[in-house]
Amino acid sequence: MPEQVKILVIDDEQIMRDGCIRILCKKGCSVVPAENGADGLKELEKSPEAFDIILLDLMMPGMSGMEVLEKIRVLDDSLLVIVITGYATVESAVEAMKKGAYDFIAKPFAPDQLRIVVKRALERRMLQKEAEFLRSERERSLRDVATEKSRVKTIINCMGDGILVCDRDSCIVLTNPAASRMLEIPESRLLGNHVSRSNLHRDLSETIEGSLRTEGSAYSSISQEFSIGESGKMFLRAHTAPVRNDRGEIMGAVTVLQDISYLKELDKMKSEFIAMVAHELRAPIATVEQQLTVILSSMAGELNNTQGQLIARAKERTRGVLTLIKDLLDLSKIEAGKMVQYKEPLSLAEVITRVAEMMKTDAEVKNIRIDFLFPENIPTIHADRNSMEGIFTNLISNAVKYTPDGGKVTIALNDHSGFVKVSVADNGIGIKSEDIPRIFDRFYRVKSSETRQIVGTGLGLSIVKSIVEAHLGTISVESAEGQGTTFNVLLPKAVGLASCGE
Ligand code: ADP
């Protein structure tokens, strides 16, 4: 027995009390005797929950058993009372049961009869205790859940990042003050509304709806950036991911919003600083390069062989720095949206012929042939002349740079349904397939024994791509290592303008 059972025996007959003590103590119970109702009640009042069972004689002088029973019920109606009755008082036993006694036993009784009745009552007592325990557990868990819920709500409300949770029907079911502040939408407009009807940025509501339709069970989070408000000064980054249950079914979507305005501002300041430094450096370095050219041409006096080599090397490095400065300035123009400033109807054949002509000197040094093929009547495009020159200078100079001596560069211009297509192909060193996806990234340069000696900034192709995209065109590359590379540029034809032949 884990806890000792405690039984109160209220009986005026000493012999009955002793008998009960003897029989029940043998079963390991602790028995407290009381010789009348008043004493019994006193014991109970001390601590009613200490007793598991009460054996109560109905026929007692003074306070009757029935009165005691009534008082016990008032004190604690869960107490189990077994009434002890005489032969002639079965009716009163029935009445006692009606008043809430649990069981009865008639006098005189054999020890086993008492044990059976007590055992039954004890089983009932155990069930009572278990039920009580389960009830209190349930209440505690409900309390815990409520506390946990309010704790999670408090945490979410205190978070600096914005939170938006949608159910599977795209209805917003949870949000926090940060989300409402960042999105500049009141919480009442967000909560309970469909994402498409809560004034969310269109890209964000489309992403949320898209993530609710995500196929497969892989975790797929989508990040996006957008600006908020008329001033466009507030920039947000949103990470949206579907929420799945343990069977992998989508239950909703959660979006975390971060205010990245200060990062954008910092980025802008950095770009402006770089642009300023590049701008300030360009003039003095260009002067240095010119002076070196003058010295190299012996206009300032004859140079011996070693001096010539040193000055030539210095000039080459200076030219590298000038290219870097030019690329940095182009980059900052692109970032400021000023790269493509003036669009006009343009003949690409004319632009490319000029660029190819300019590149010829560099190509001849390496004994590389540049061919430019184009049919007549190529349609015009609507583009910025300087930007177009920039694109093809970059692509053709790359083709010359990354092609060994004696190689060949072929430029082809063609009408390609709604576009004009330019291919710049070389039979040079080529690009490994694993490098291809990265060559348009800023500052990415392929590192190999062949490219080590070639000067470059890793900015050219990223600038080319930005310009092509600003003209609503596309650029792609095909390359095989050791065999050559072809860049294909598609630019939309000018709409409503006549083609101009060369
Ligand atoms: P870089 O200043 O290094 O030439 P780019 O952005 O123009 O920078 O090109 C990025 C990288 O792509 C180069 O470093 C080079 O490894 C590779 N690449 C570009 N054009 C070619 C080409 N025609 N043939 C082989 N590799 C090329």
XYZ file of C-alpha atoms and ligand atoms in Angstrom:
529
model
C 0.000 0.000 0.000
C 1.736 3.219 -1.070
C -0.071 5.465 1.437
C -1.489 4.123 4.696
C -5.279 3.966 4.629
C -6.850 5.878 7.517
C -10.281 4.879 8.800
C -12.433 6.640 11.410
C -14.727 4.351 13.443
C -17.568 6.192 15.213
C -19.412 3.754 17.486
C -20.562 4.017 21.081
C -19.866 0.289 21.745
C -16.292 -0.312 22.895
C -16.432 -3.928 21.679
C -17.322 -2.804 18.142
C -14.543 -0.200 18.060
C -11.957 -2.720 19.290
C -13.223 -5.355 16.839
C -12.870 -2.935 13.927
C -9.384 -1.902 15.048
C -8.296 -5.554 15.271
C -9.702 -6.572 11.911
C -8.585 -3.504 9.952
C -5.158 -3.036 11.527
C -4.307 -6.537 10.320
C -4.904 -5.212 6.774
C -2.386 -2.441 7.403
C -4.963 0.303 7.964
C -4.633 2.965 10.620
C -7.853 3.167 12.612
C -8.941 6.171 14.706
C -11.773 5.329 17.144
C -14.428 7.819 18.329
C -17.038 6.834 20.964
C -19.707 9.330 19.868
C -20.732 11.573 17.005
C -19.290 14.754 18.514
C -15.818 13.195 19.009
C -15.928 11.752 15.521
C -16.806 15.107 13.970
C -14.003 16.777 15.957
C -11.514 14.334 14.448
C -12.876 14.986 10.987
C -12.864 18.755 11.337
C -9.115 18.641 12.103
C -8.487 17.395 8.577
C -11.294 15.723 6.641
C -9.080 14.724 3.718
C -6.879 12.643 6.072
C -9.588 9.973 6.303
C -10.333 7.543 3.513
C -13.383 5.850 5.044
C -15.706 6.497 7.993
C -17.500 3.629 9.720
C -20.519 5.177 11.410
C -22.943 3.518 13.817
C -26.466 4.772 13.232
C -27.801 3.905 16.688
C -25.897 6.019 19.184
C -27.032 7.862 22.300
C -26.820 11.648 22.038
C -26.158 12.800 18.472
C -27.626 10.099 16.194
C -25.657 8.508 13.364
C -28.051 10.135 10.875
C -27.269 13.607 12.262
C -23.545 12.868 12.174
C -23.913 11.727 8.559
C -25.623 14.970 7.604
C -22.848 17.005 9.215
C -20.166 14.901 7.511
C -21.830 15.578 4.122
C -21.761 19.301 4.841
C -18.108 19.115 5.881
C -16.970 17.217 2.800
C -19.413 15.392 0.553
C -16.729 13.277 -1.030
C -16.031 11.412 2.235
C -17.028 7.744 2.037
C -19.277 6.749 4.913
C -20.224 3.126 5.637
C -23.104 2.990 8.083
C -23.334 0.230 10.680
C -26.908 -0.802 11.351
C -28.728 -3.267 13.602
C -31.014 -6.057 12.172
C -34.119 -4.074 12.776
C -32.913 -0.928 11.098
C -32.516 -1.837 7.436
C -34.924 0.965 6.553
C -32.697 3.489 8.284
C -29.730 2.044 6.372
C -31.630 2.715 3.151
C -32.416 6.226 4.342
C -28.747 6.761 5.211
C -27.791 5.655 1.691
C -30.252 8.177 0.326
C -28.554 10.833 2.446
C -25.237 10.051 0.842
C -23.769 7.102 2.754
C -21.692 4.976 0.432
C -22.523 1.528 1.825
C -23.826 -0.188 4.926
C -23.045 -3.243 7.055
C -25.450 -4.907 9.445
C -24.569 -5.838 12.990
C -23.361 -8.304 13.994
C -20.929 -8.926 11.158
C -18.107 -11.381 10.564
C -14.543 -10.004 10.064
C -14.646 -10.968 6.362
C -17.898 -9.068 5.797
C -16.266 -5.948 7.223
C -13.150 -6.499 5.098
C -15.248 -6.882 1.920
C -17.261 -3.710 2.538
C -14.096 -1.746 3.426
C -12.253 -3.140 0.389
C -15.074 -2.044 -1.902
C -15.100 1.409 -0.338
C -11.322 1.631 -0.676
C -11.536 0.784 -4.377
C -14.071 3.539 -4.750
C -11.767 5.845 -2.794
C -8.888 5.016 -5.156
C -11.064 5.819 -8.168
C -12.103 9.081 -6.507
C -8.473 10.009 -5.928
C -7.515 9.082 -9.483
C -10.372 11.117 -10.902
C -9.356 14.032 -8.682
C -5.745 13.692 -9.835
C -6.783 13.611 -13.513
C -9.041 16.620 -13.046
C -6.290 18.659 -11.442
C -3.828 17.524 -14.145
C -6.243 18.598 -16.849
C -6.758 21.951 -15.175
C -3.011 22.354 -14.846
C -2.431 21.511 -18.525
C -5.165 23.935 -19.561
C -3.534 26.556 -17.362
C -0.143 25.684 -18.907
C -1.534 25.946 -22.438
C -3.103 29.309 -21.614
C 0.162 30.526 -20.056
C 2.177 29.180 -22.991
C -0.190 30.840 -25.462
C 0.031 34.181 -23.760
C 3.811 33.772 -23.405
C 4.181 33.070 -27.164
C 1.847 35.993 -27.903
C 3.923 38.255 -25.636
C 7.170 37.131 -27.307
C 5.732 37.644 -30.797
C 4.396 41.061 -29.811
C 7.774 42.116 -28.415
C 9.751 40.949 -31.477
C 11.537 43.555 -33.553
C 10.849 41.562 -36.731
C 7.380 41.563 -38.202
C 5.421 38.301 -38.280
C 2.524 37.345 -40.522
C 0.968 33.900 -40.243
C -1.664 32.790 -42.745
C -3.870 29.719 -42.712
C -4.177 27.459 -45.752
C -6.953 29.684 -47.165
C -4.533 32.659 -47.281
C -6.285 34.345 -44.388
C -4.036 36.207 -41.908
C -4.449 34.566 -38.498
C -1.560 36.031 -36.519
C 0.449 39.202 -36.758
C 2.369 41.522 -34.453
C 2.755 45.278 -33.974
C 6.140 45.260 -35.792
C 4.528 43.836 -38.960
C 1.768 46.389 -38.858
C 4.295 49.228 -38.323
C 6.607 48.057 -41.142
C 3.810 47.453 -43.626
C 2.063 50.683 -42.584
C -1.209 48.759 -42.317
C -3.307 48.727 -39.101
C -3.474 45.356 -37.322
C -7.275 45.341 -37.672
C -6.883 45.513 -41.479
C -4.483 42.561 -41.457
C -6.007 40.130 -38.957
C -8.748 37.901 -40.297
C -8.412 39.193 -43.865
C -7.410 37.387 -47.033
C -3.836 38.415 -48.025
C -5.036 39.841 -51.302
C -7.567 42.069 -49.508
C -5.401 43.385 -46.688
C -3.473 46.046 -48.613
C -0.235 44.005 -48.570
C 2.422 44.754 -51.183
C 1.327 42.798 -54.278
C 4.604 40.868 -54.563
C 4.307 39.750 -50.950
C 0.711 38.581 -51.175
C 1.545 36.688 -54.397
C 4.523 35.021 -52.694
C 2.402 33.976 -49.705
C -0.267 32.491 -51.961
C 2.442 30.795 -54.032
C 4.074 29.259 -50.961
C 0.698 27.768 -49.937
C 0.675 25.951 -53.276
C 4.277 24.686 -52.976
C 4.563 21.148 -54.350
C 6.497 18.398 -52.564
C 7.547 18.347 -48.952
C 10.917 20.077 -49.242
C 11.412 23.179 -47.110
C 11.233 26.126 -49.443
C 11.677 29.616 -48.111
C 11.403 32.604 -50.439
C 13.176 35.873 -49.725
C 12.231 39.114 -51.393
C 12.845 42.807 -50.956
C 10.431 45.636 -51.597
C 9.907 49.235 -50.653
C 6.967 50.576 -48.713
C 5.158 53.887 -48.859
C 5.137 56.813 -51.223
C 8.607 58.052 -50.293
C 10.117 54.622 -51.070
C 12.537 55.117 -48.191
C 11.429 52.119 -46.166
C 12.845 48.835 -47.511
C 11.635 45.498 -46.219
C 13.051 42.010 -46.647
C 10.454 39.252 -46.335
C 11.170 35.535 -45.829
C 8.093 33.407 -46.542
C 7.892 29.667 -45.948
C 5.024 27.161 -45.898
C 4.150 25.536 -42.548
C 3.581 21.795 -42.759
C 2.096 19.249 -40.363
C 3.867 15.949 -39.554
C 2.315 14.369 -42.681
C 3.919 17.076 -44.820
C 0.602 18.760 -45.697
C 0.642 22.553 -45.905
C -1.224 24.112 -42.979
C -0.379 27.733 -43.726
C 2.498 30.086 -44.349
C 4.659 32.221 -42.120
C 6.381 35.443 -43.187
C 9.117 37.183 -41.237
C 9.636 40.839 -42.140
C 12.857 42.760 -41.537
C 13.374 46.471 -41.907
C 16.501 46.803 -44.094
C 16.182 50.524 -44.794
C 19.380 51.295 -42.858
C 21.272 48.587 -44.837
C 20.084 50.122 -48.098
C 21.097 53.569 -46.867
C 24.524 52.217 -45.861
C 24.870 50.508 -49.228
C 23.993 53.747 -50.996
C 26.533 55.676 -48.926
C 29.220 53.087 -49.729
C 28.408 53.217 -53.439
C 28.505 56.998 -53.404
C 31.845 56.916 -51.610
C 33.283 54.425 -54.126
C 31.952 56.540 -56.993
C 33.502 59.657 -55.481
C 36.907 57.988 -54.955
C 36.849 56.470 -58.447
C 35.941 59.829 -59.929
C 38.721 61.643 -58.067
C 41.293 59.000 -59.085
C 40.417 58.912 -62.758
C 41.993 62.224 -63.862
C 45.416 61.841 -62.127
C 45.766 58.214 -63.212
C 44.801 59.037 -66.791
C 47.489 61.739 -66.727
C 50.051 59.217 -65.420
C 49.110 56.816 -68.230
C 49.477 59.566 -70.860
C 52.882 60.598 -69.490
C 54.037 56.997 -69.550
C 52.896 56.736 -73.179
C 54.934 59.847 -73.996
C 58.030 58.420 -72.253
C 57.574 55.080 -73.992
C 57.410 56.761 -77.389
C 60.894 58.230 -76.641
C 59.560 61.752 -77.043
C 61.175 62.640 -73.717
C 64.479 61.028 -74.580
C 65.778 57.614 -75.607
C 65.113 54.664 -73.233
C 67.352 51.657 -72.892
C 65.820 48.191 -73.021
C 65.309 47.730 -69.263
C 63.826 51.193 -68.845
C 61.474 50.505 -71.740
C 60.303 47.245 -70.191
C 59.750 48.831 -66.778
C 57.780 51.745 -68.203
C 55.719 49.400 -70.414
C 54.839 47.302 -67.353
C 53.944 50.438 -65.371
C 51.726 51.615 -68.240
C 49.962 48.237 -68.423
C 49.214 48.299 -64.682
C 48.021 51.909 -64.894
C 45.687 50.922 -67.696
C 44.331 48.113 -65.455
C 43.579 50.654 -62.726
C 41.848 52.905 -65.265
C 39.655 49.989 -66.386
C 38.756 49.311 -62.753
C 37.853 52.965 -62.244
C 35.698 52.946 -65.357
C 33.900 49.781 -64.253
C 33.309 51.185 -60.754
C 31.876 54.360 -62.216
C 29.622 52.356 -64.562
C 28.493 50.262 -61.599
C 27.561 53.280 -59.542
C 25.719 54.718 -62.546
C 23.774 51.458 -62.859
C 22.960 51.498 -59.142
C 21.761 55.071 -59.375
C 19.660 54.138 -62.425
C 21.619 56.587 -64.599
C 23.420 54.139 -66.892
C 20.783 54.044 -69.576
C 20.013 57.719 -69.947
C 19.094 58.451 -73.507
C 17.467 55.899 -75.769
C 17.323 56.450 -79.510
C 16.764 54.343 -82.634
C 20.103 52.700 -83.167
C 21.750 50.522 -85.766
C 23.688 47.865 -83.918
C 25.664 47.083 -87.077
C 27.067 50.595 -86.997
C 27.848 50.512 -83.249
C 29.534 47.097 -83.420
C 31.556 47.985 -86.538
C 33.025 50.945 -84.664
C 33.764 48.957 -81.501
C 35.339 46.092 -83.480
C 37.477 48.636 -85.286
C 38.718 50.029 -81.956
C 39.501 46.555 -80.681
C 41.584 45.665 -83.744
C 44.807 47.166 -82.328
C 44.648 44.956 -79.206
C 43.699 41.948 -81.344
C 46.594 42.491 -83.784
C 49.095 42.459 -80.907
C 47.960 38.877 -80.296
C 47.530 38.092 -83.974
C 43.803 37.504 -83.467
C 41.373 38.020 -86.350
C 38.065 39.766 -85.677
C 35.296 39.019 -88.194
C 31.957 40.788 -88.145
C 29.184 39.265 -90.231
C 25.732 40.696 -90.683
C 23.056 40.585 -93.393
C 21.540 43.708 -94.816
C 18.426 45.378 -93.404
C 18.912 44.509 -89.804
C 16.137 46.190 -87.808
C 17.048 49.031 -85.476
C 16.789 48.811 -81.726
C 15.772 51.490 -79.264
C 18.798 51.905 -77.024
C 21.374 54.124 -75.335
C 24.386 54.480 -77.626
C 27.051 54.704 -74.900
C 25.608 51.696 -73.095
C 25.598 49.645 -76.311
C 29.213 50.574 -76.974
C 29.972 49.522 -73.381
C 28.340 46.101 -73.852
C 30.188 45.205 -77.058
C 33.509 46.694 -75.961
C 33.320 44.425 -72.924
C 32.305 41.281 -74.818
C 34.794 41.734 -77.685
C 37.667 42.734 -75.411
C 36.939 39.656 -73.233
C 36.943 37.479 -76.368
C 40.359 38.909 -77.329
C 41.697 38.712 -73.734
C 40.668 35.108 -73.166
C 41.781 33.802 -76.582
C 45.404 32.719 -77.056
C 47.595 34.263 -79.786
C 46.581 33.396 -83.338
C 42.924 32.800 -82.395
C 39.703 34.084 -83.921
C 36.771 36.208 -82.790
C 33.567 36.119 -84.830
C 30.731 38.551 -84.301
C 27.385 37.808 -85.924
C 24.319 40.038 -86.058
C 20.924 38.606 -87.004
C 17.223 39.293 -87.073
C 15.683 36.943 -84.483
C 11.835 37.199 -84.448
C 11.045 40.151 -82.160
C 14.711 40.638 -81.312
C 18.056 41.480 -82.804
C 20.606 38.844 -81.877
C 24.326 39.462 -81.514
C 26.736 36.543 -80.984
C 30.310 37.165 -79.944
C 32.181 33.893 -80.396
C 35.846 33.066 -79.811
C 37.952 29.924 -80.008
C 39.778 30.724 -76.776
C 40.278 29.092 -73.399
C 36.555 28.568 -72.702
C 34.854 28.491 -69.284
C 34.414 25.446 -67.039
C 30.731 24.473 -66.652
C 30.879 25.018 -62.853
C 32.058 28.632 -63.367
C 29.416 29.536 -65.932
C 26.585 30.320 -63.443
C 28.845 32.797 -61.610
C 30.551 34.769 -64.354
C 27.826 37.451 -64.308
C 28.310 38.024 -60.552
C 30.077 41.181 -59.470
C 33.828 40.782 -58.954
C 33.759 37.117 -60.021
C 36.811 36.055 -61.955
C 37.670 32.508 -62.998
C 40.914 31.461 -61.330
C 43.113 29.210 -63.423
C 46.669 29.059 -64.688
C 45.457 30.559 -68.002
C 43.623 33.539 -66.477
C 46.263 34.379 -63.822
C 48.209 36.704 -66.128
C 45.133 38.376 -67.601
C 44.241 41.718 -66.030
C 40.570 42.277 -65.124
C 38.157 43.459 -62.441
C 35.407 40.840 -62.597
C 32.890 43.663 -63.087
C 32.548 43.732 -66.889
C 29.957 40.986 -67.378
C 27.830 42.099 -64.431
C 27.685 45.565 -65.987
C 26.893 44.080 -69.406
C 24.040 42.025 -67.932
C 22.560 45.027 -66.095
C 22.613 47.111 -69.266
C 21.080 44.344 -71.400
C 18.311 43.879 -68.826
C 17.702 47.633 -68.609
C 16.961 47.376 -72.359
C 14.585 44.438 -71.711
C 16.991 42.039 -73.401
C 18.719 38.835 -72.352
C 22.273 37.538 -72.394
C 23.366 33.904 -72.338
C 26.626 32.037 -72.715
C 27.731 28.752 -74.242
C 31.225 27.548 -73.594
C 33.417 24.476 -73.723
C 36.688 24.438 -71.841
C 39.641 24.700 -74.219
C 37.401 25.202 -77.268
C 35.868 28.620 -76.988
C 33.009 30.739 -75.760
C 29.966 32.351 -77.365
C 27.940 35.125 -75.727
C 24.468 35.650 -77.219
C 22.721 38.954 -76.655
C 19.070 39.467 -77.575
C 17.763 43.038 -77.702
C 14.177 43.925 -78.624
C 13.630 45.553 -82.002
C 12.467 49.146 -81.970
C 8.678 49.147 -82.302
C 7.131 51.116 -85.160
C 10.437 52.211 -86.671
C 11.736 51.344 -90.084
C 14.801 49.130 -90.427
C 17.934 50.908 -91.468
C 20.370 49.246 -93.775
C 24.063 49.750 -93.639
P 37.084 40.409 -66.119
O 37.429 41.806 -65.848
O 37.755 39.463 -65.197
O 37.253 40.038 -67.552
P 34.263 39.941 -66.550
O 33.105 40.211 -65.650
O 34.282 40.623 -67.876
O 35.551 40.277 -65.725
O 34.326 38.388 -66.782
C 34.221 37.516 -65.682
C 35.011 36.252 -65.923
O 34.407 35.493 -66.958
C 36.412 36.494 -66.396
O 37.290 36.651 -65.318
C 36.720 35.254 -67.218
O 37.219 34.247 -66.378
C 35.375 34.811 -67.732
N 35.204 35.194 -69.155
C 34.556 36.266 -69.640
N 34.566 36.276 -70.984
C 35.252 35.166 -71.374
C 35.608 34.595 -72.638
N 35.248 35.159 -73.788
N 36.307 33.439 -72.641
C 36.657 32.847 -71.480
N 36.367 33.336 -70.267
C 35.669 34.482 -70.197
